[in-house]
Coordinates of C-alpha atoms and ligand atoms in Angstrom, one line a residue:
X1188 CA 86.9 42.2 18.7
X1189 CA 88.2 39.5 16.3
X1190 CA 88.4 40.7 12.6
X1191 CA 86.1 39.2 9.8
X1192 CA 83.4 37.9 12.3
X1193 CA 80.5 35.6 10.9
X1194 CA 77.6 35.4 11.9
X1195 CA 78.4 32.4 13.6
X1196 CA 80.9 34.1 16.0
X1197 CA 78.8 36.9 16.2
X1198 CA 75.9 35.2 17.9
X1199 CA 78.5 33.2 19.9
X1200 CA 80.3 36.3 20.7
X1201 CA 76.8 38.6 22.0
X1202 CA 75.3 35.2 23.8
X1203 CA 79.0 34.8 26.2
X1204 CA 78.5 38.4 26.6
X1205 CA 81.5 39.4 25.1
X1206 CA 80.6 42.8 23.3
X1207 CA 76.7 43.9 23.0
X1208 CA 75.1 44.7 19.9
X1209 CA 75.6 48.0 20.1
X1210 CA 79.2 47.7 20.0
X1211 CA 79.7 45.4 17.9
X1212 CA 77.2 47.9 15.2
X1213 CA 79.8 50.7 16.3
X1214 CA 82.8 48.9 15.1
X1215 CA 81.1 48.5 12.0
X1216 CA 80.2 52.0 11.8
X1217 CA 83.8 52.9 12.5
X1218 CA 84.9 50.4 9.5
X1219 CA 82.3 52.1 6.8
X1220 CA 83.9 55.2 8.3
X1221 CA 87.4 54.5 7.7
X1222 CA 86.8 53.1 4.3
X1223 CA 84.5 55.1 2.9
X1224 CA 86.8 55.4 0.0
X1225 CA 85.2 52.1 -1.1
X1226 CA 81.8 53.9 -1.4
X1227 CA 80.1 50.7 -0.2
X1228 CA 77.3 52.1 1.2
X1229 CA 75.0 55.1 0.3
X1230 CA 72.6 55.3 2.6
X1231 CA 73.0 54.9 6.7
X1232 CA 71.0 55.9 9.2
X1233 CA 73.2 56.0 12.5
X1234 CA 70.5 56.4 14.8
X1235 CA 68.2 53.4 13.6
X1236 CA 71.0 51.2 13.1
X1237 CA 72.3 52.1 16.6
X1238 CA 68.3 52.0 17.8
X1239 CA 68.1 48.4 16.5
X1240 CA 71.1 47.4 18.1
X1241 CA 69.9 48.7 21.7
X1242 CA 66.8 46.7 20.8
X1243 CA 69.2 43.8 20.1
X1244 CA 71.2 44.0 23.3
X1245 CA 67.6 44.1 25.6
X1246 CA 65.9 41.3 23.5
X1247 CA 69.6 38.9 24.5
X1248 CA 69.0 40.4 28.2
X1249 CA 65.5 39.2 28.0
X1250 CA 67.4 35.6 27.2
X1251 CA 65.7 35.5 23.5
X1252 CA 67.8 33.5 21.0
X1253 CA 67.2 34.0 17.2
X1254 CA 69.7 33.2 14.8
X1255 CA 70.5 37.0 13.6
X1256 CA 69.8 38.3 16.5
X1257 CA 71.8 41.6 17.4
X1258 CA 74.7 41.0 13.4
X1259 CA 74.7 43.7 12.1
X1260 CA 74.0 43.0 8.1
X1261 CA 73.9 45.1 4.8
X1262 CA 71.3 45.5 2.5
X1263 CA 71.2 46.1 -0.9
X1264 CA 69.7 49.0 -2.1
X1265 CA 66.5 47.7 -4.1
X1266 CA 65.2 46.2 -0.8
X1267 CA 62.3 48.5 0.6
X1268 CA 63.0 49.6 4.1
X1269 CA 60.5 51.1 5.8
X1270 CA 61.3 54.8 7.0
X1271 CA 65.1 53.9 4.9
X1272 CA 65.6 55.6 1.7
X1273 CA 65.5 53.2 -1.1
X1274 CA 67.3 54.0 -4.5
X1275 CA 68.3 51.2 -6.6
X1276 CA 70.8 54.0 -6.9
X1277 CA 69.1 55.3 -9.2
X1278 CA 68.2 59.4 -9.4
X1279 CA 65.1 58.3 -10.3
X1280 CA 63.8 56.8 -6.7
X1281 CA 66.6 59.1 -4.9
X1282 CA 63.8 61.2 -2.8
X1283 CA 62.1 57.4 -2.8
X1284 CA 61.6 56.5 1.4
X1285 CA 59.2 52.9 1.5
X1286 CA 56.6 53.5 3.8
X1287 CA 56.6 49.3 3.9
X1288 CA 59.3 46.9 4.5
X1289 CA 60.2 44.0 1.5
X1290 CA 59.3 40.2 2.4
X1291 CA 62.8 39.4 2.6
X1292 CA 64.0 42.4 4.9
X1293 CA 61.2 41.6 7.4
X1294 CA 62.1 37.8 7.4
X1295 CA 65.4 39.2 8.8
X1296 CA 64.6 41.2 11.1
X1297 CA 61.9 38.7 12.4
X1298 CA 65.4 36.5 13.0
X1299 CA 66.4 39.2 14.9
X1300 CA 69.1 40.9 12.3
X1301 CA 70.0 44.7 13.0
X1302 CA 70.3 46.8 9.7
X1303 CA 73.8 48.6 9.1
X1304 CA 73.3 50.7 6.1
X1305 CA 72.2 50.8 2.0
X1306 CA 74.7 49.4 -0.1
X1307 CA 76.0 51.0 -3.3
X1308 CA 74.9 48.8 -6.8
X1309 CA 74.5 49.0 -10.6
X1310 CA 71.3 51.1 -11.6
X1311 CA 68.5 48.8 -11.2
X1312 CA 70.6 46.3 -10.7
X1313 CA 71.8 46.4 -14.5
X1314 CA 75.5 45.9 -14.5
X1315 CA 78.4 43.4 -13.8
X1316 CA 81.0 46.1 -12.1
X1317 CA 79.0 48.3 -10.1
X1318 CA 79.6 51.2 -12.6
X1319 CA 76.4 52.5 -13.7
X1320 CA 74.7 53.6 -10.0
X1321 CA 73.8 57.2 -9.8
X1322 CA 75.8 57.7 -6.4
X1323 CA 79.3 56.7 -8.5
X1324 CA 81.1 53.4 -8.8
X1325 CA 82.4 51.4 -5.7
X1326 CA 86.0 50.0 -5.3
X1327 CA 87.3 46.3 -4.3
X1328 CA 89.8 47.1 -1.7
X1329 CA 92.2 43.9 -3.2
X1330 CA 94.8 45.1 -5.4
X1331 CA 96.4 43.1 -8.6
X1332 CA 100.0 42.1 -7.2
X1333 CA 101.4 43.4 -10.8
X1334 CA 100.0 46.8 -10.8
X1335 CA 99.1 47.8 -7.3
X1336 CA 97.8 51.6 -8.2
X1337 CA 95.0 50.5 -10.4
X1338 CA 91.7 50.2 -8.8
X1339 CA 89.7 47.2 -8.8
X1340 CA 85.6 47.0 -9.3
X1341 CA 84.1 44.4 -6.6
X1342 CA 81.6 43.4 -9.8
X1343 CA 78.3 43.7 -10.0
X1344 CA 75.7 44.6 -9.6
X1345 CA 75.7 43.5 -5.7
X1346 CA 79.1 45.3 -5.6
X1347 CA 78.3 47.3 -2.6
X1348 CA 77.1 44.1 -0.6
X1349 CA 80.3 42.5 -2.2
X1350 CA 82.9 44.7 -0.9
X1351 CA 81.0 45.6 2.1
X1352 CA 81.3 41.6 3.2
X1353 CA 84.8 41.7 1.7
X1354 CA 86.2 44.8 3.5
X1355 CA 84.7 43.6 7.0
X1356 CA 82.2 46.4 7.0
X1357 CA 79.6 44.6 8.3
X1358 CA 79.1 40.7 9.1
X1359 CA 77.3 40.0 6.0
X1360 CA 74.6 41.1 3.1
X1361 CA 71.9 40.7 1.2
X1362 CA 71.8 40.9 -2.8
X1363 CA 69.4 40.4 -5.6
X1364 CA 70.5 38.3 -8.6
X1365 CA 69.1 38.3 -12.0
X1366 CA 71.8 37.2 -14.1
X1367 CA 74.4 36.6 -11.6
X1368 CA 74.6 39.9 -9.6
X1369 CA 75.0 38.0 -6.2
X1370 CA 77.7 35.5 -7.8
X1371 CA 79.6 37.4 -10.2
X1372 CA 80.2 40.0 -7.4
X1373 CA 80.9 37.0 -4.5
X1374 CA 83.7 35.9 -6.9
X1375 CA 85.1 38.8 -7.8
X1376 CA 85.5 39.5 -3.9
X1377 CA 86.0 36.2 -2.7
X1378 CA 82.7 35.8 -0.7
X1379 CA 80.2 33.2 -0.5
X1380 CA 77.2 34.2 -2.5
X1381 CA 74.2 32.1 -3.2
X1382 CA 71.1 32.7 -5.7
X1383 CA 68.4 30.7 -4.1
X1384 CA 65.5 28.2 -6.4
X1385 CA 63.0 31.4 -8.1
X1386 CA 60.5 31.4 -5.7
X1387 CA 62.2 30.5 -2.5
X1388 CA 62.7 34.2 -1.4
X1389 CA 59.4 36.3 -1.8
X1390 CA 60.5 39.4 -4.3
X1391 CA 57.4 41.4 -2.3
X1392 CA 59.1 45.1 -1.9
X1393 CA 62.1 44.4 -3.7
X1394 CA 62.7 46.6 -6.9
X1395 CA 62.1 44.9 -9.5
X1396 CA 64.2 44.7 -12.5
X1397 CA 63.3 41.4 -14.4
X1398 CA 60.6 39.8 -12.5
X1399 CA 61.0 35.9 -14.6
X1400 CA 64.5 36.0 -13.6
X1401 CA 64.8 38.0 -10.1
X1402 CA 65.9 36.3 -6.9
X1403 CA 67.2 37.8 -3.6
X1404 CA 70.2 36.1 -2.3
X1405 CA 73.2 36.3 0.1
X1406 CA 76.1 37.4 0.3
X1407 CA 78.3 36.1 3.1
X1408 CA 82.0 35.2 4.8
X1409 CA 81.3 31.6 4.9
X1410 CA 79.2 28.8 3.4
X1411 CA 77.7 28.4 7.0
X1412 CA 76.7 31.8 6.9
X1413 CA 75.1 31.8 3.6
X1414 CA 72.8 28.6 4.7
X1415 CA 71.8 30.6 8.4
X1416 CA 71.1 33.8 6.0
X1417 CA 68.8 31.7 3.6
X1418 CA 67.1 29.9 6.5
X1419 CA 66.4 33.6 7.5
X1420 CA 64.9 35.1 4.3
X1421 CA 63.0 32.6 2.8
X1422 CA 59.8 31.2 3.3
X1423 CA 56.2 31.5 1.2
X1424 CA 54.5 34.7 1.1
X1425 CA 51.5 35.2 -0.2
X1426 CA 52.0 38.8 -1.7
X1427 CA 54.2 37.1 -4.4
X1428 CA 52.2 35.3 -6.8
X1429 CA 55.6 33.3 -7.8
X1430 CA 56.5 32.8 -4.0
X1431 CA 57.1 28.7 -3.7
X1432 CA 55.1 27.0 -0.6
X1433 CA 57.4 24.5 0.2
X1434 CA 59.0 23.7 3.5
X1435 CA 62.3 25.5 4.3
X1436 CA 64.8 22.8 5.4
X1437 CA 67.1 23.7 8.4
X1438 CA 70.1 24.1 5.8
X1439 CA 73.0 24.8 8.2
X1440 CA 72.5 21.5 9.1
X1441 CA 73.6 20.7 5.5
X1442 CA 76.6 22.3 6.1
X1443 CA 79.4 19.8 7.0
X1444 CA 77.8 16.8 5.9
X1445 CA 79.3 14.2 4.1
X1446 CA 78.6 14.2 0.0
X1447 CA 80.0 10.9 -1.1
X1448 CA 78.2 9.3 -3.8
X1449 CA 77.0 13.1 -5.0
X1450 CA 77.5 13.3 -8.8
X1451 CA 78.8 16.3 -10.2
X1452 CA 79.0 16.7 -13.7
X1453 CA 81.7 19.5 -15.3
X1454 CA 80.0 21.4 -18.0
X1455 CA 82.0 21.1 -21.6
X1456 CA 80.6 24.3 -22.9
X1457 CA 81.9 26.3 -19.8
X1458 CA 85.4 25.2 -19.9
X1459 CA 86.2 26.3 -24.0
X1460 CA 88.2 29.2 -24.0
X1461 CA 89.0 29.5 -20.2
X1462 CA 91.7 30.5 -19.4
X1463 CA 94.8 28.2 -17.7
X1464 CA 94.8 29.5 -14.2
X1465 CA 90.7 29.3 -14.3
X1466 CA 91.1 25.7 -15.8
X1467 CA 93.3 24.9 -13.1
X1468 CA 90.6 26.2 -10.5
X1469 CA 88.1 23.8 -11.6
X1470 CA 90.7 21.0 -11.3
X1471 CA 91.5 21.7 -8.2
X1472 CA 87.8 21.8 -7.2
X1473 CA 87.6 18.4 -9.0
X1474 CA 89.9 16.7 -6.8
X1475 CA 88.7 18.1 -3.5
X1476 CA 85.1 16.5 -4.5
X1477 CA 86.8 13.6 -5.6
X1478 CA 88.6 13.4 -2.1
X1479 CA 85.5 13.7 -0.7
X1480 CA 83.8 10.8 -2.5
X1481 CA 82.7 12.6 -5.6
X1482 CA 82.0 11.0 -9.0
X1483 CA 83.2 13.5 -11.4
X1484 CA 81.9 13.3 -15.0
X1485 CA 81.8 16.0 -18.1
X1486 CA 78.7 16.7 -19.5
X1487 CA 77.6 19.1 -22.1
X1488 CA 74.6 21.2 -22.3
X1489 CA 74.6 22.3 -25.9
X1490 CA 71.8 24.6 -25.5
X1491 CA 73.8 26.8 -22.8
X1492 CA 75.2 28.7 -25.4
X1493 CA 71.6 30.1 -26.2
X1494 CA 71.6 31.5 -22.5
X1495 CA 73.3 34.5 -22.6
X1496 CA 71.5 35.9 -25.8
X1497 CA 68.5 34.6 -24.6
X1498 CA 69.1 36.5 -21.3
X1499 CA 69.9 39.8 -23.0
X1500 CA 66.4 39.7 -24.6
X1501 CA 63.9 38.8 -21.7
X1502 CA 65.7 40.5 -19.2
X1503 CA 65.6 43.9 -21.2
X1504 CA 61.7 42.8 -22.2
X1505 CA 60.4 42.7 -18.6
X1506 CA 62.9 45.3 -17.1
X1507 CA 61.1 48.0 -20.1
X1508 CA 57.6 46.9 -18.8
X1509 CA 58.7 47.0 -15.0
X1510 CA 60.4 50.0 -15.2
X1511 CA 57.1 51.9 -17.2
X1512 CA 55.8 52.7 -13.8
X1513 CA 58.6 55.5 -12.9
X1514 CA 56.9 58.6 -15.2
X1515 CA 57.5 61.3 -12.6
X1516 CA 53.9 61.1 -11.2
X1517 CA 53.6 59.1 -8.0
X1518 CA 57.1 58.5 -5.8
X1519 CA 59.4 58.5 -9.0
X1520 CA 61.4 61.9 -9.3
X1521 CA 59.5 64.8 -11.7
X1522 CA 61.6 67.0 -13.8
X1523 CA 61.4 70.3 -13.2
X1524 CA 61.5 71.6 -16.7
X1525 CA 58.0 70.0 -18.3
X1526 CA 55.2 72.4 -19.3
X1527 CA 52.4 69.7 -20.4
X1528 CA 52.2 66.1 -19.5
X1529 CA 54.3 64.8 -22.4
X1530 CA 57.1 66.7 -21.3
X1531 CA 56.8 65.6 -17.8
X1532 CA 57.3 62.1 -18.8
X1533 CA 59.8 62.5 -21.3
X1534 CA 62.6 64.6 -19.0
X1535 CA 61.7 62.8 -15.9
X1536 CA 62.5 59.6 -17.6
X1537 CA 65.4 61.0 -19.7
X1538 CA 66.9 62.8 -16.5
X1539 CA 66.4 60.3 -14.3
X1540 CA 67.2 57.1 -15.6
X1541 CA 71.4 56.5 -17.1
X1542 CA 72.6 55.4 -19.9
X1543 CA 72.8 51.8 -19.5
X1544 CA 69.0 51.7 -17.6
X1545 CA 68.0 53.9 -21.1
X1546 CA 69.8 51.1 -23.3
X1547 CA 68.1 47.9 -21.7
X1548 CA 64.7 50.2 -21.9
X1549 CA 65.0 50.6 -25.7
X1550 CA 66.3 47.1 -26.2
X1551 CA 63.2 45.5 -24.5
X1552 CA 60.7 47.9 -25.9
X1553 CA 62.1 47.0 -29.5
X1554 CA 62.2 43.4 -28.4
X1555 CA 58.4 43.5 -27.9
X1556 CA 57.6 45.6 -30.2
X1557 CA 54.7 44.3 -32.8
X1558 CA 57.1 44.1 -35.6
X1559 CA 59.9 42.0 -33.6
X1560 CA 58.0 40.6 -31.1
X1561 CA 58.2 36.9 -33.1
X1562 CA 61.5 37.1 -34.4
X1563 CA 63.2 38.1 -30.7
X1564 CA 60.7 37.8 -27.7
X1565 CA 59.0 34.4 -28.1
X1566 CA 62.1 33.0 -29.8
X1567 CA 63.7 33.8 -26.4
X1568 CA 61.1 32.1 -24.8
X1569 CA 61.2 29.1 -26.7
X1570 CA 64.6 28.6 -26.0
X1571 CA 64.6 29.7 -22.3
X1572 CA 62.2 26.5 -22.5
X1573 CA 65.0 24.2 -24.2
X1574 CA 67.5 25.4 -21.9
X1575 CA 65.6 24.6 -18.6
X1576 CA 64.6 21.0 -20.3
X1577 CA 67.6 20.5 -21.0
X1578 CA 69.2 20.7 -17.7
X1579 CA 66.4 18.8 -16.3
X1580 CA 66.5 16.1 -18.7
X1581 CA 69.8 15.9 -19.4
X1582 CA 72.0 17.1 -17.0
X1583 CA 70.1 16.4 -14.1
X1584 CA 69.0 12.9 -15.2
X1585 CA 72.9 12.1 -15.1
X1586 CA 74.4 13.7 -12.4
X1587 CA 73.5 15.6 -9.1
X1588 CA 74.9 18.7 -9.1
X1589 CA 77.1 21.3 -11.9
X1590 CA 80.4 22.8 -11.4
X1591 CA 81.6 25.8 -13.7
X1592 CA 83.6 28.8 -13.2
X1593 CA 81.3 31.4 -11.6
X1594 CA 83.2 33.8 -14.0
X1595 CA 85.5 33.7 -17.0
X1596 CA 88.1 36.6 -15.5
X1597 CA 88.9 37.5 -12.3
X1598 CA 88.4 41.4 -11.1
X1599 CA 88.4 43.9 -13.9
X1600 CA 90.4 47.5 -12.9
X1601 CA 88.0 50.4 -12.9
X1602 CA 89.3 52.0 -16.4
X1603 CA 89.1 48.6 -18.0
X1604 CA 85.4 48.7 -16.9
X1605 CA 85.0 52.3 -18.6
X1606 CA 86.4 51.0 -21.6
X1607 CA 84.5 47.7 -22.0
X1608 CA 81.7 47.9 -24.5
X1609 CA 78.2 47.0 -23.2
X1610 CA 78.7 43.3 -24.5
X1611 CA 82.0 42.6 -22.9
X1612 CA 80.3 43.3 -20.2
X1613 CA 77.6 41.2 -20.8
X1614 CA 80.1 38.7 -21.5
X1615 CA 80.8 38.4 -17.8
X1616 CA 77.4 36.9 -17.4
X1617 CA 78.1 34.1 -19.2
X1618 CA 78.4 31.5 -16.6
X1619 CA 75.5 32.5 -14.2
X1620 CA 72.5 33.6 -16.4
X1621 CA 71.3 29.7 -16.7
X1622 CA 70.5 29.2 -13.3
X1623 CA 68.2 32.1 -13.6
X1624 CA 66.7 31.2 -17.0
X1625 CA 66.0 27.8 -15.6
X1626 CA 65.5 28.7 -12.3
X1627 CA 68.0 26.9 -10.1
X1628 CA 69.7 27.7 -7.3
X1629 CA 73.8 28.1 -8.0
X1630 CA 76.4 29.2 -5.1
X1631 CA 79.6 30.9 -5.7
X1632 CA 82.4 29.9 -3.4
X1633 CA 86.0 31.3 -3.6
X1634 CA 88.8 28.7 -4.2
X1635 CA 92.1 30.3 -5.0
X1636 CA 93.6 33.4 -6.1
X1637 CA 95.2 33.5 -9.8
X1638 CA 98.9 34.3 -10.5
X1639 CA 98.1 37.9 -9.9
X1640 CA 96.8 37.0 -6.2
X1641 CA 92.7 38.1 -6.6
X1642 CA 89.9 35.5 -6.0
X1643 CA 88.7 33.1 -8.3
X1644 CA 85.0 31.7 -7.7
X1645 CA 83.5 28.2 -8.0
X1646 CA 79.9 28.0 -9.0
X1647 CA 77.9 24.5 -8.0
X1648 CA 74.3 24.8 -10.0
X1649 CA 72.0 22.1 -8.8
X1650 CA 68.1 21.4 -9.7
X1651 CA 65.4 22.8 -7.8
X1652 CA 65.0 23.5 -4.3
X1653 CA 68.3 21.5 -4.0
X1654 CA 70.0 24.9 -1.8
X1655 CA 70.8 21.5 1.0
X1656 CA 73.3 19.9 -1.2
X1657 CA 74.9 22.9 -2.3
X1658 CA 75.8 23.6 1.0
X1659 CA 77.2 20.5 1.4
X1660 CA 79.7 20.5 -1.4
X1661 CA 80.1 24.2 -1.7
X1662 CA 81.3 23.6 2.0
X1663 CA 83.9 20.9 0.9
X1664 CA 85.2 23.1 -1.5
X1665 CA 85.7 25.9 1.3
X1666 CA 87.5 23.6 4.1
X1667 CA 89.6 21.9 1.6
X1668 CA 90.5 25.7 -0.3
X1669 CA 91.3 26.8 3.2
X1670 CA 90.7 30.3 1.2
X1671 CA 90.5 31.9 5.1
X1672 CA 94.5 32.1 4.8
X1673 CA 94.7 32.9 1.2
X1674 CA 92.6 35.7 1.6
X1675 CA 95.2 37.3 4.1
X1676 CA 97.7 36.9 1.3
X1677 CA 95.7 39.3 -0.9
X1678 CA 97.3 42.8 -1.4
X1679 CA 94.8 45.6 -0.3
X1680 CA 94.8 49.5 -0.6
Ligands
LIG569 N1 75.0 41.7 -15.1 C1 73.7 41.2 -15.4 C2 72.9 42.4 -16.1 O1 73.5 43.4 -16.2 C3 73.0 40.7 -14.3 C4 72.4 41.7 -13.4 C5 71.7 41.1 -12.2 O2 71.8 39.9 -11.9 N2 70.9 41.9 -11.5 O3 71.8 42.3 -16.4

């Protein structure tokens, strides 16, 4: 079997006959084996995954043809999977097993995908380096080329899906992305992650964290992949009152095809204080538009530098309201010590939930509180409103599509992560919260590795429902990065 399949080669691979689906899940079975160092995954069920993929090889008997039919792919740990325990690695929902499957899961396995495993992630998905989950942090396999004993976080807080794609542990993976926890990661990793228009992937059964801001995306070897995956998960469903009804184009078709004419503007207020290897990135990813017939033009979107404070207040907001519903009562863990009902809901909450899910609770209950609510809540949403018109009206009125850096640093080592204070770490953030606040669809793509060989990422942000061109020109950038040969340059453990 070739390493680093896609799901491309997978279904090219089961259709010619040359390994089933049930070997193809045991080789990635043996890889999460090998590497569990990585701590990728915290929850697989051997014999479903192995059940699906029998299921797999008769359906391909039977001559059935389905895009994901018999690939094995990873799924984040806040998607409910019915009979699968489903964490949001948190110790809060550790006992939790769905008795229903999420919107987005189902979609997948209606393509015919075969679940591998629960990946690892940031406590409710709050985190950018896969540090704060209850079943401990997981690793990047790459290595810095200066200091080759420190270990790396894949980012977060889709770190598990990140490393998990990265590694070759499974073909590819679904995330959820709030802020940038499908992008952030993807860069970090040097994957292809994309965080679909709000409302193109129903959030029906996923855990939800901030619901304005939420989005499931995926996280994937190639930017062909990425557009199969998406055809796969999204689609209107009507137990998501935000769910879009629109018509899902057949975006792997959008993959390959020519972008000349396509206007992308390079956002000013991105590019201050980045550093010269990341500066050089984005020139490089200027001239492989160009070559492809690309009008490149700067543009600046003063109100961007609103987003991530803006960000910091309605995500905490809805995550304190979202997360009320865990009190130790219903399928949330119950402490053990609690001798009246106050009690119970006090040391369920304070045992089960870490530190940083305990911060972002008190932050958005303060946010909303009666005596703040004015000078911090709807100041946030007044500006989350100038933002979005602003990259309608401005930046979209001009040009066709954005390119930024998807992050300001490349892979942080696991102590530096410990060290960080939480808004360094929020700082990470700063180049993917605006697609959520607006809600617009922006793709992470890796295009080189900096002078200390790890991945740098390329984000393209685009205006609603515009997923079709992203493909296009986030698939320039990948043929003319050739990042397929880089990435065998990288230094692993
Ligand atoms: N890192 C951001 C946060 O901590 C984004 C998380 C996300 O996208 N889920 O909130």
């Amino acid at each position: 079997m070739n390493n680093f399949l896609t799901i491309a080669d997978a279904r090219r691979g089961l259709k010619a006959g040359k390994f089933s689906a049930v070997e193809l899940m045991e080789y990635y079975l043996r890889m999460i084996d090998k590497h569990q160092d990585l701590n990728a995954f915290v929850t697989i069920n051997y014999e479903m995954a192995i059940g699906a993929a029998r299921e797999a090889d008769a359906r391909i008997a039977r001559g059935d043809d389905l895009p994901c039919l018999g690939v094995p792919i990873a799924v984040k740990d806040l998607f409910c999977t019915k009979g699968l325990r489903t964490t949001a690695c948190s110790k809060i929902l550790s006992e939790f097993v769905p008795c229903y499957e999420s919107t987005v899961t189902s979609n997948l396995l209606r393509n015919g995908a075969t679940f591998i495993g629960k990946t690892n992630m940031d406590e409710f998905a709050m985190g950018s380096a896969n540090i704060t989950s209850y079943f401990g942090p997981c690793f990047l396999r790459y290595r810095r080329k200066s200091n080759g004993s420190m270990r790396l976080v894949p980012g977060g807080s889709s770190g598990g899906s990140a490393t998990a794609v990265a590694s070759d542990l499974c073909v590819a993976a679904i995330g959820s992305d709030t802020g940038g926890s499908v992008r952030q990661p993807a860069a970090f990793s040097g994957i292809v992650g994309i965080k679909p228009t709000y409302g193109l992937c129903s959030r029906y059964g996923m855990v939800a964290f901030a619901s304005s801001l939420d989005q499931a995306g995926s996280m994937t070897k190639t930017v062909e992949d990425a557009a199969i995956m998406l055809k796969a998960m999204a689609g209107y469903d009507c137990n998501d009152s935000t769910s879009a009804n629109v018509e899902i184009p057949n975006y792997p078709d959008y993959v390959g095809k020519s972008i000349r004419g396509t206007r992308i503007g390079v956002v000013k207020e991105y590019l201050d204080g980045l550093t010269p290897e990341f500066l050089e990135a984005i020139k490089k990813a200027e001239g492989w538009l160009k070559d492809a017939g690309c009008e490149i033009v700067e543009v600046s979107i003063k109100t961007l530098t609103y987003a991530l404070p803006t960000y910091y207040i309605i995500a905490p907001a809805e995550a304190s309201s979202n997360l009320a519903r865990y009190d130790g009562v219903r399928y949330s863990r119950r402490s053990e010590d609690a001798n009246n009902i106050d009690d119970l809901y006090l040391n369920s909450r304070s045992e089960g939930f870490g530190e940083e899910v305990q911060r972002r609770i008190m932050t958005g209950t303060y946010v909303l509180s009666a005596g703040f609510y004015d000078a911090y809540y709807a100041k946030a949403q007044k500006i989350r409103k100038m933002i979005t018109d602003d990259l309608h009206d401005n930046a979209f009125s001009s040009v066709d599509l954005l390119l930024t850096p998807t992050t300001p640093t490349t892979a942080f080592g696991i102590e530096e992560s410990n060290s960080m204070s939480p808004i360094e770490m929020y700082l990470s953030d700063i180049c993917t919260v605006s697609a959520n606040i607006a809600g617009v669809p922006a793709i992470s793509v890796p295009a080189c590795l900096s002078e200390d060989g790890l991945p740098i990422g390329i984000q393209l942000i685009g205006p609603h429902f515009s997923e079709g061109a992203l493909f296009s020109a986030a698939g320039v950038i990948e043929k003319a990065a050739a990042f397929s040969e880089l990435r065998k340059t990288i230094s692993v453990s």
